[in-house]
N, CA and C atoms as an extended XYZ file, in Angstrom:
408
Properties=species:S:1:pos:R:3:atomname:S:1:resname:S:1:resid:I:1 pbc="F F F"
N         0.856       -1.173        0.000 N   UNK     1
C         0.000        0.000        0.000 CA  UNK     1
C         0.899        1.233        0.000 C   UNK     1
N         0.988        1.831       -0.602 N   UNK     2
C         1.504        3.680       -0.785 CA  UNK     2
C         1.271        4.083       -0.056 C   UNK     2
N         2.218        5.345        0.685 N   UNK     3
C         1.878        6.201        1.442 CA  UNK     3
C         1.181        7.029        1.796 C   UNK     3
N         0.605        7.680        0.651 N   UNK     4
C        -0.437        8.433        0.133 CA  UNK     4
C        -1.682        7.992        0.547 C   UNK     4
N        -1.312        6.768        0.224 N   UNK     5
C        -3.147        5.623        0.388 CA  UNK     5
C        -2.852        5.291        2.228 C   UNK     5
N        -2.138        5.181        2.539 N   UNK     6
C        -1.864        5.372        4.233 CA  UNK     6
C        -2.414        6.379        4.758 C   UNK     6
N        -2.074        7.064        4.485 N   UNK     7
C        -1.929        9.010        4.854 CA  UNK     7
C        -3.501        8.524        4.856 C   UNK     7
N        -3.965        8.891        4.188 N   UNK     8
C        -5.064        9.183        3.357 CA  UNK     8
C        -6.218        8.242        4.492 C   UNK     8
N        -5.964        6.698        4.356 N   UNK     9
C        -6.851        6.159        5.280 CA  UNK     9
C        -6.666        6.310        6.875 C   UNK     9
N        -5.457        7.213        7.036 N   UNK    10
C        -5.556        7.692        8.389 CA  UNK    10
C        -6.040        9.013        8.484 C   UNK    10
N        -6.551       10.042        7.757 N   UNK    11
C        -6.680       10.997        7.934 CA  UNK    11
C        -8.365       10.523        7.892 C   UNK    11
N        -9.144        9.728        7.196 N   UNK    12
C       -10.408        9.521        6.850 CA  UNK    12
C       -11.137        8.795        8.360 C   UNK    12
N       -10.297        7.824        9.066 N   UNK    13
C       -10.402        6.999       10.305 CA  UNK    13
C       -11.318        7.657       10.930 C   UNK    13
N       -12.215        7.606       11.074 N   UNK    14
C       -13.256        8.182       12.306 CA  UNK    14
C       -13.023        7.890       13.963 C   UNK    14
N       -12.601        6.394       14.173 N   UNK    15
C       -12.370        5.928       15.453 CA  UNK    15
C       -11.400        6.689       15.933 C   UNK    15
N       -10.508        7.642       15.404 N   UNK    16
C        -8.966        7.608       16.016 CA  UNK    16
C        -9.328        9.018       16.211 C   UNK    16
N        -9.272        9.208       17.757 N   UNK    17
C        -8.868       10.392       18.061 CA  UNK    17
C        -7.531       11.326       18.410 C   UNK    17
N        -6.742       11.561       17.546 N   UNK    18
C        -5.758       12.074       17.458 CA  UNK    18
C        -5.647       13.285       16.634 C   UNK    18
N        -4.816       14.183       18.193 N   UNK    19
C        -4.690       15.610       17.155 CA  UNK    19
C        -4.611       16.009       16.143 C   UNK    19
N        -4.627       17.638       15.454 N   UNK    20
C        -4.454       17.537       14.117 CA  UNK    20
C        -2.817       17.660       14.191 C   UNK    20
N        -2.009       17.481       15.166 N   UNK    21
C        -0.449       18.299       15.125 CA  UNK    21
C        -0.137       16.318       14.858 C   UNK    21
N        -0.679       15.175       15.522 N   UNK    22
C         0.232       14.270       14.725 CA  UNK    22
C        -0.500       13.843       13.363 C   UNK    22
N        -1.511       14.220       13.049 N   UNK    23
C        -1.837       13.852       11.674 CA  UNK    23
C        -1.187       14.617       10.792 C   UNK    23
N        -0.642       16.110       10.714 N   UNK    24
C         0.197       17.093       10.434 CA  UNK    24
C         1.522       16.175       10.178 C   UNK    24
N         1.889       16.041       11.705 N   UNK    25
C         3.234       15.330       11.172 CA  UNK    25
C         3.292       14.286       10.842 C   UNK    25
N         2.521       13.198       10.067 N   UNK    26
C         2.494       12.190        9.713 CA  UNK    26
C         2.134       12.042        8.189 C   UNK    26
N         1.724       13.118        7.981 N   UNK    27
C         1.449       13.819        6.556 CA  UNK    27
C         2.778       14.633        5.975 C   UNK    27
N         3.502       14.743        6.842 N   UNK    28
C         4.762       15.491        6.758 CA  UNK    28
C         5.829       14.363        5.952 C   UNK    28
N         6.355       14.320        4.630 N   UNK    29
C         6.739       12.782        4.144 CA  UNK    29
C         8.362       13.391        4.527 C   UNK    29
N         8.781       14.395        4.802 N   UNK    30
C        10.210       14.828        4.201 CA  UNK    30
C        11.173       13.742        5.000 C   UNK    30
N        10.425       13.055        6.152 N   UNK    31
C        11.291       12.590        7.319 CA  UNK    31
C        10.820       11.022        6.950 C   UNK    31
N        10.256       10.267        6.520 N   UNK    32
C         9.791        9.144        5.698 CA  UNK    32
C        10.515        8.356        4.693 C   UNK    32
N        10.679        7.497        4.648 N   UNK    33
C        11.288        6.890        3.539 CA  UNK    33
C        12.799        5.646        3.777 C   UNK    33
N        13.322        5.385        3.024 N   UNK    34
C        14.343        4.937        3.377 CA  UNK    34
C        15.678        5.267        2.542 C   UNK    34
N        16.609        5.257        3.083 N   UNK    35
C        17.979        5.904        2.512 CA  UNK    35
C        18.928        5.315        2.145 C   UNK    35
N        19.424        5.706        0.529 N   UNK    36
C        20.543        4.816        0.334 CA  UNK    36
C        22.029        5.416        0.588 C   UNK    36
N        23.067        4.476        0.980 N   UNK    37
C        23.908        5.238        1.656 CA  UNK    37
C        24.245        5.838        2.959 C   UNK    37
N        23.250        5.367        4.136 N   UNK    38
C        22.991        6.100        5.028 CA  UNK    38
C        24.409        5.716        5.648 C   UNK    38
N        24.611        6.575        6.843 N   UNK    39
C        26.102        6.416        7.325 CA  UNK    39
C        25.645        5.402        8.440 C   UNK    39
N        24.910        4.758        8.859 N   UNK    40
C        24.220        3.590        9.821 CA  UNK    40
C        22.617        3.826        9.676 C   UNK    40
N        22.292        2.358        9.914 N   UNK    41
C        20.464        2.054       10.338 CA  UNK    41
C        21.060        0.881       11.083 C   UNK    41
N        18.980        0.784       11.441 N   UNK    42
C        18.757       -0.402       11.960 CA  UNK    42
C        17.575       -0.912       11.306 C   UNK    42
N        16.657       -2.070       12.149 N   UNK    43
C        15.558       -2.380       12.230 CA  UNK    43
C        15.500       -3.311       13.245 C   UNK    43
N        14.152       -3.221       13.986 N   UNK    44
C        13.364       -3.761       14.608 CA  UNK    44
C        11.896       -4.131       14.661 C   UNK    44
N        11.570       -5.221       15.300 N   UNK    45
C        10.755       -5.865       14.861 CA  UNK    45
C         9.597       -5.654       16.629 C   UNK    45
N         8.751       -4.692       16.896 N   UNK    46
C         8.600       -5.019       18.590 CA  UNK    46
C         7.249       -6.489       18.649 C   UNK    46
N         7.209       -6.063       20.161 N   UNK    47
C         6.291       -7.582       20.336 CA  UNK    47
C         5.003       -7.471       19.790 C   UNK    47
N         4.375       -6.356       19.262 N   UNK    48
C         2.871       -6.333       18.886 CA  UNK    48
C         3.309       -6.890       17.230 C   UNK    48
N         4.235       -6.643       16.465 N   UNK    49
C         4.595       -7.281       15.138 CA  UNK    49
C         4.902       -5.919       14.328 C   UNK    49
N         4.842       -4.959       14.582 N   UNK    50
C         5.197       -3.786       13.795 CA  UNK    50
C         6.932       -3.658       13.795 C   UNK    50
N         7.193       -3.412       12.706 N   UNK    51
C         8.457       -3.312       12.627 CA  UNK    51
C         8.909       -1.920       11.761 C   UNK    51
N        10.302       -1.274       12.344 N   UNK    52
C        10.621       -0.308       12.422 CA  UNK    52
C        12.252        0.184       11.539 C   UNK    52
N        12.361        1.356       11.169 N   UNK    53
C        14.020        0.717       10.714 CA  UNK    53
C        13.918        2.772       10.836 C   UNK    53
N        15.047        2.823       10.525 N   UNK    54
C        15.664        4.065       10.868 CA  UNK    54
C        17.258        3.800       10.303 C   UNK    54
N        17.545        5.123        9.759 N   UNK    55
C        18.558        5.489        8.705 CA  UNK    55
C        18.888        7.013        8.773 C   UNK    55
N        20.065        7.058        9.107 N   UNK    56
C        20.863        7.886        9.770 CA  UNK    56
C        22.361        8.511        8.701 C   UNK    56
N        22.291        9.728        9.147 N   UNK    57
C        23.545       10.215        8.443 CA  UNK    57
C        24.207       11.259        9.549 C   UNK    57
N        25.638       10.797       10.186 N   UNK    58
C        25.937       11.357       11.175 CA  UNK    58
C        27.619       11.942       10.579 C   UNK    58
N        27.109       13.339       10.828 N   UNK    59
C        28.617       14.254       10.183 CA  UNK    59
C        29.531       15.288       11.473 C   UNK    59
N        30.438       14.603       11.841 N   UNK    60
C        31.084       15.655       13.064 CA  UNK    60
C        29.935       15.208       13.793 C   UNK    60
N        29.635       13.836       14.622 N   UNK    61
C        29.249       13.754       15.705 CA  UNK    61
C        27.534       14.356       15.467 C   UNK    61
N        27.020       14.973       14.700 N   UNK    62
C        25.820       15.415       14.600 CA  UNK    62
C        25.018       14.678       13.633 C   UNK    62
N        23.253       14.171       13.811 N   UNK    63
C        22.723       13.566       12.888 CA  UNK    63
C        22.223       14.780       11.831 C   UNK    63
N        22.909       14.591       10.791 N   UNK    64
C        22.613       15.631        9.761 CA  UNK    64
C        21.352       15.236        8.908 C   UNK    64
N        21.347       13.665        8.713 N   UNK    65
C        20.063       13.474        8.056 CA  UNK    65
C        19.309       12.090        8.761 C   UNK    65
N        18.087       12.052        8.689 N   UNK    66
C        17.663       10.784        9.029 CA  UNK    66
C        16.222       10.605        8.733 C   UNK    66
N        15.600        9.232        8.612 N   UNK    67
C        14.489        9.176        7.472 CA  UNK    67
C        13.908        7.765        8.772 C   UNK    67
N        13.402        7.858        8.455 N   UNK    68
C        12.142        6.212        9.335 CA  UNK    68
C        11.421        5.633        8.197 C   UNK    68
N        11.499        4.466        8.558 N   UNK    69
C         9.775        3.360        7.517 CA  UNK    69
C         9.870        2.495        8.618 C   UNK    69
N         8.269        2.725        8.121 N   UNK    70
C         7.269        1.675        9.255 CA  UNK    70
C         6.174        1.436        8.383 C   UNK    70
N         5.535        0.055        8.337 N   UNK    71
C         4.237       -0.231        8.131 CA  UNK    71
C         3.658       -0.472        9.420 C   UNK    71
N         3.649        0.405       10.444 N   UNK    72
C         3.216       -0.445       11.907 CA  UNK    72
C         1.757        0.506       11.597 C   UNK    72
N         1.437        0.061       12.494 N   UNK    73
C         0.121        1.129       13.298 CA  UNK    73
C         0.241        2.348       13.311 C   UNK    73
N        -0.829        2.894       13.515 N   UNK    74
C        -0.844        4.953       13.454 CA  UNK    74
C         0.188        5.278       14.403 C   UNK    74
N        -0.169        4.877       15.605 N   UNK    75
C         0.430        4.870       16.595 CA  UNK    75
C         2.392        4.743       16.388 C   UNK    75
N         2.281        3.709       15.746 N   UNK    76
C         3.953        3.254       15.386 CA  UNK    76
C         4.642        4.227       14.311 C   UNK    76
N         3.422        4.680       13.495 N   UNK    77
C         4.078        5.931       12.288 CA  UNK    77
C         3.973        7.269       13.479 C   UNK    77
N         3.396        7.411       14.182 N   UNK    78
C         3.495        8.612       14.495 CA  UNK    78
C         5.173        9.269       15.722 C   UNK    78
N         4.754        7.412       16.578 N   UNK    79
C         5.916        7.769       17.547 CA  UNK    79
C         7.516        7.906       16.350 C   UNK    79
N         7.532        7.448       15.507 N   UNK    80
C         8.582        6.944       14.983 CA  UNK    80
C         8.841        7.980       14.201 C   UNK    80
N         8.150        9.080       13.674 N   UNK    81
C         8.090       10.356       13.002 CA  UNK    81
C         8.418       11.262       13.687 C   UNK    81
N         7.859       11.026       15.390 N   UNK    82
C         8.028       12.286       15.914 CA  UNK    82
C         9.750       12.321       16.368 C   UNK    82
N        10.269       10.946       16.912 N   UNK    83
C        11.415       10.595       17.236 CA  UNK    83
C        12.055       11.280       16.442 C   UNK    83
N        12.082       10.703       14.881 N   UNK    84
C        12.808       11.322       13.496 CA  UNK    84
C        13.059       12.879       13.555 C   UNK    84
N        11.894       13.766       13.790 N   UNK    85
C        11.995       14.856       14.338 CA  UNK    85
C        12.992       15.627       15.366 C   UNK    85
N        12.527       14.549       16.277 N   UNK    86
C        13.694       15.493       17.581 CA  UNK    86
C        15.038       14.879       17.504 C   UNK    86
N        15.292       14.098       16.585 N   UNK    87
C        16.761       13.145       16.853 CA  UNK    87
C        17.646       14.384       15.367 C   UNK    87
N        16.953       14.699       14.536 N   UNK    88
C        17.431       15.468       13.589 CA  UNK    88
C        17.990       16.827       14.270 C   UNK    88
N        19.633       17.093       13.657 N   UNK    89
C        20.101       18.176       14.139 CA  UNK    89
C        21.070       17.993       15.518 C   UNK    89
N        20.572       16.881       16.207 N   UNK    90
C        21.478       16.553       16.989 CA  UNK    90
C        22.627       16.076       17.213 C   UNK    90
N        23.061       15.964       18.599 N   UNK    91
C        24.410       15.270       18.411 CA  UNK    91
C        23.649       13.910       19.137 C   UNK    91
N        24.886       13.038       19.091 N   UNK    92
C        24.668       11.902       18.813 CA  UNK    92
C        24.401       11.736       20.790 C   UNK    92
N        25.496       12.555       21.822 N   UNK    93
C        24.806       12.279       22.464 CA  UNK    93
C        23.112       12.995       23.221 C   UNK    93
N        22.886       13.500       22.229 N   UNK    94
C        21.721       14.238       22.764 CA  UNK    94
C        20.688       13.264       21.996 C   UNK    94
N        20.482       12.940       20.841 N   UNK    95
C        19.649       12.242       20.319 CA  UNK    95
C        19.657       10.787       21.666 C   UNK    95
N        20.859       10.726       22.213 N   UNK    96
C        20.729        9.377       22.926 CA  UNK    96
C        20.307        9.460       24.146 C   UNK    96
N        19.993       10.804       24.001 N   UNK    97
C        18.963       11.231       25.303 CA  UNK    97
C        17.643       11.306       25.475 C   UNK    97
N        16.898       11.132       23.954 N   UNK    98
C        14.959       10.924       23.173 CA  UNK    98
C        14.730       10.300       24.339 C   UNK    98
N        13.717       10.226       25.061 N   UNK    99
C        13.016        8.916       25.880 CA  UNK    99
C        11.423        8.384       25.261 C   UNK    99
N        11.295        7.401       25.546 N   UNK   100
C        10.276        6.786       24.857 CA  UNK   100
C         9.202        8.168       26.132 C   UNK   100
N         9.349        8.477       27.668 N   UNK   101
C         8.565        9.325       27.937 CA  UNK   101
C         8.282       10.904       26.798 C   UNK   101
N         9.345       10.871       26.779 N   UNK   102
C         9.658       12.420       25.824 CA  UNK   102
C         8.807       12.379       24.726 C   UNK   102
N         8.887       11.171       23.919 N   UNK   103
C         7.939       10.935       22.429 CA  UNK   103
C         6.249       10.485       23.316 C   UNK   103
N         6.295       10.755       24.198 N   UNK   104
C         4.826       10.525       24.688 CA  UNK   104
C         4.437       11.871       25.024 C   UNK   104
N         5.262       12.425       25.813 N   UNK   105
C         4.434       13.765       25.823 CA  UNK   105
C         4.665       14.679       25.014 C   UNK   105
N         5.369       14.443       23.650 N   UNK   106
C         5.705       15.273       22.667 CA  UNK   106
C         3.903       14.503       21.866 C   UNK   106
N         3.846       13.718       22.055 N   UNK   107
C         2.409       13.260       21.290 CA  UNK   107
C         0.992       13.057       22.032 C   UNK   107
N         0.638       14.074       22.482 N   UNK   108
C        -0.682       14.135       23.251 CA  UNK   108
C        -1.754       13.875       22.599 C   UNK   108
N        -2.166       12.876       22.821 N   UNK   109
C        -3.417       11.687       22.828 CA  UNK   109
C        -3.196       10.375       21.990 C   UNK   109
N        -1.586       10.060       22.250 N   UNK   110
C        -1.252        8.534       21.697 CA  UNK   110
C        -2.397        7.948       22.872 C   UNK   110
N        -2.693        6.733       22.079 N   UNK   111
C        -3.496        5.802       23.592 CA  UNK   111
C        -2.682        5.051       24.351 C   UNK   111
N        -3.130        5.023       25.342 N   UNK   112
C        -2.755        4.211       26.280 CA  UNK   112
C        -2.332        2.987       25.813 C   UNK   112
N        -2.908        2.281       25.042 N   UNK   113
C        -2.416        0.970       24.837 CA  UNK   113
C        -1.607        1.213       23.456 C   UNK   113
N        -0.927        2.051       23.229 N   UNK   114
C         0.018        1.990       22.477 CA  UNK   114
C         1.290        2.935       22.612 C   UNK   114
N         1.565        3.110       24.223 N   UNK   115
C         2.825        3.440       24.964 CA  UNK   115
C         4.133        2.523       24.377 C   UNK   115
N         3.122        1.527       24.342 N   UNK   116
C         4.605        0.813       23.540 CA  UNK   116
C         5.228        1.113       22.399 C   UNK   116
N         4.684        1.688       21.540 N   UNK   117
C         5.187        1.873       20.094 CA  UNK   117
C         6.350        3.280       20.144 C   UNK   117
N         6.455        4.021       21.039 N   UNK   118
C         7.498        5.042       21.970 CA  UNK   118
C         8.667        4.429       21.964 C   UNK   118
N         8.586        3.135       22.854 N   UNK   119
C         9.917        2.685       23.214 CA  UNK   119
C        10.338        1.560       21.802 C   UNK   119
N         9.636        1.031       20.810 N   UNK   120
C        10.011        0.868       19.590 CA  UNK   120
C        10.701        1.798       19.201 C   UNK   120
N        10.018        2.996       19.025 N   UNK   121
C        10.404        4.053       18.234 CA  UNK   121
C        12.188        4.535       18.980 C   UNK   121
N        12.424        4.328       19.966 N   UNK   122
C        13.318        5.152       20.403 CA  UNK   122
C        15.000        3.989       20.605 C   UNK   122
N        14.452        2.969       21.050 N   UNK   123
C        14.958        1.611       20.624 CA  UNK   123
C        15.492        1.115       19.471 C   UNK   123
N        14.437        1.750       18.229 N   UNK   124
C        15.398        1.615       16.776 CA  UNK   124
C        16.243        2.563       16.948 C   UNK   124
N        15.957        3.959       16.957 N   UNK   125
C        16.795        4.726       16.643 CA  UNK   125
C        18.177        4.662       17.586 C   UNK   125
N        18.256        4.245       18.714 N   UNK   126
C        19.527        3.748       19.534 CA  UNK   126
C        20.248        2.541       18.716 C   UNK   126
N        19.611        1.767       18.443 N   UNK   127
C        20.100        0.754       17.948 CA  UNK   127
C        21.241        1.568       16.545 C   UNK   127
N        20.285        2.385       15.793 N   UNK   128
C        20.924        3.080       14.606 CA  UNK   128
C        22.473        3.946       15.151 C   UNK   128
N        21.931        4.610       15.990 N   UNK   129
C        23.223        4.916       16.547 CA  UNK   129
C        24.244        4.109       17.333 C   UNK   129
N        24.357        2.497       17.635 N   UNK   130
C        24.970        1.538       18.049 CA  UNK   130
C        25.731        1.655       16.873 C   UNK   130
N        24.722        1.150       15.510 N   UNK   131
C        25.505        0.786       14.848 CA  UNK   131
C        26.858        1.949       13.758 C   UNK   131
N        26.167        3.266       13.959 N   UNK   132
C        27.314        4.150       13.810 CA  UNK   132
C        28.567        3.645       15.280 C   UNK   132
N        28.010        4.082       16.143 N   UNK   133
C        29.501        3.710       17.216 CA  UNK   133
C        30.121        2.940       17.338 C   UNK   133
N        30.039        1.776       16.649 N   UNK   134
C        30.453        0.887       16.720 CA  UNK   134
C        31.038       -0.258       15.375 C   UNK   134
N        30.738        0.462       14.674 N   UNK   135
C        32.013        0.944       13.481 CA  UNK   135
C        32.868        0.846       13.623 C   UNK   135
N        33.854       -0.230       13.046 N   UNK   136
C        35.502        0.098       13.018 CA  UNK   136
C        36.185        1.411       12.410 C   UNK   136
């Protein structure tokens, strides 16, 4: 399914009550996608089955570029967008400072039962930065 056609059946969802600031940023594609060349990624897979990957470009210690894909849940595109957001521009140890709390109250009215998709979200992107540090 396309993104567009994603977007699109999440913006139409009647059940989902969620602000217009994460439907905004979830409609936002610039931070979306996946990257060739990236200077490290990852992926992960969490326990509900949504899986996550994150792709990173880190110049002088700072993430200069970085992109997310997810087919997870609203919930899993949104934490994982917003992460993408605050991890951009940083240094590597400040991005390693995101908390899965931080992407919760940066996203007011994730549900409750999808607190988990936070610590996915913040979990790949550590992992992404493992695998820059740890680079020969």
């Amino acid at each position: 399914m396309g993104r567009a056609k994603i977007m699109e059946q999440f913006k139409n969802n009647k059940e989902t009550d969620y602000p217009q600031e994460i439907i905004e940023l979830l409609n936002d594609e610039k931070l979306y996608g996946r990257m060739n060349g990236p200077t490290s990624s990852s992926y992960l897979k969490g326990p509900c089955g949504d899986s996550m990957e994150f792709y990173l470009v880190i110049e002088g210690g700072v993430v200069n570029d970085i992109k997310y894909y997810t087919e997870g849940c609203q919930a899993t595109r949104a934490c994982a967008a917003m992460t993408a957001k605050l991890a951009l521009g940083k240094t590597i140890t400040e991005a390693l400072g995101i908390s899965a709390g931080e992407i919760i109250k940066s996203l007011k009215g994730l549900p409750q039962d999808h607190l988990h998709c936070s610590i996915l979200a913040v979990s790949t992107l550590y992992r992404a930065i493992a695998d820059y540090l740890l680079q020969p």
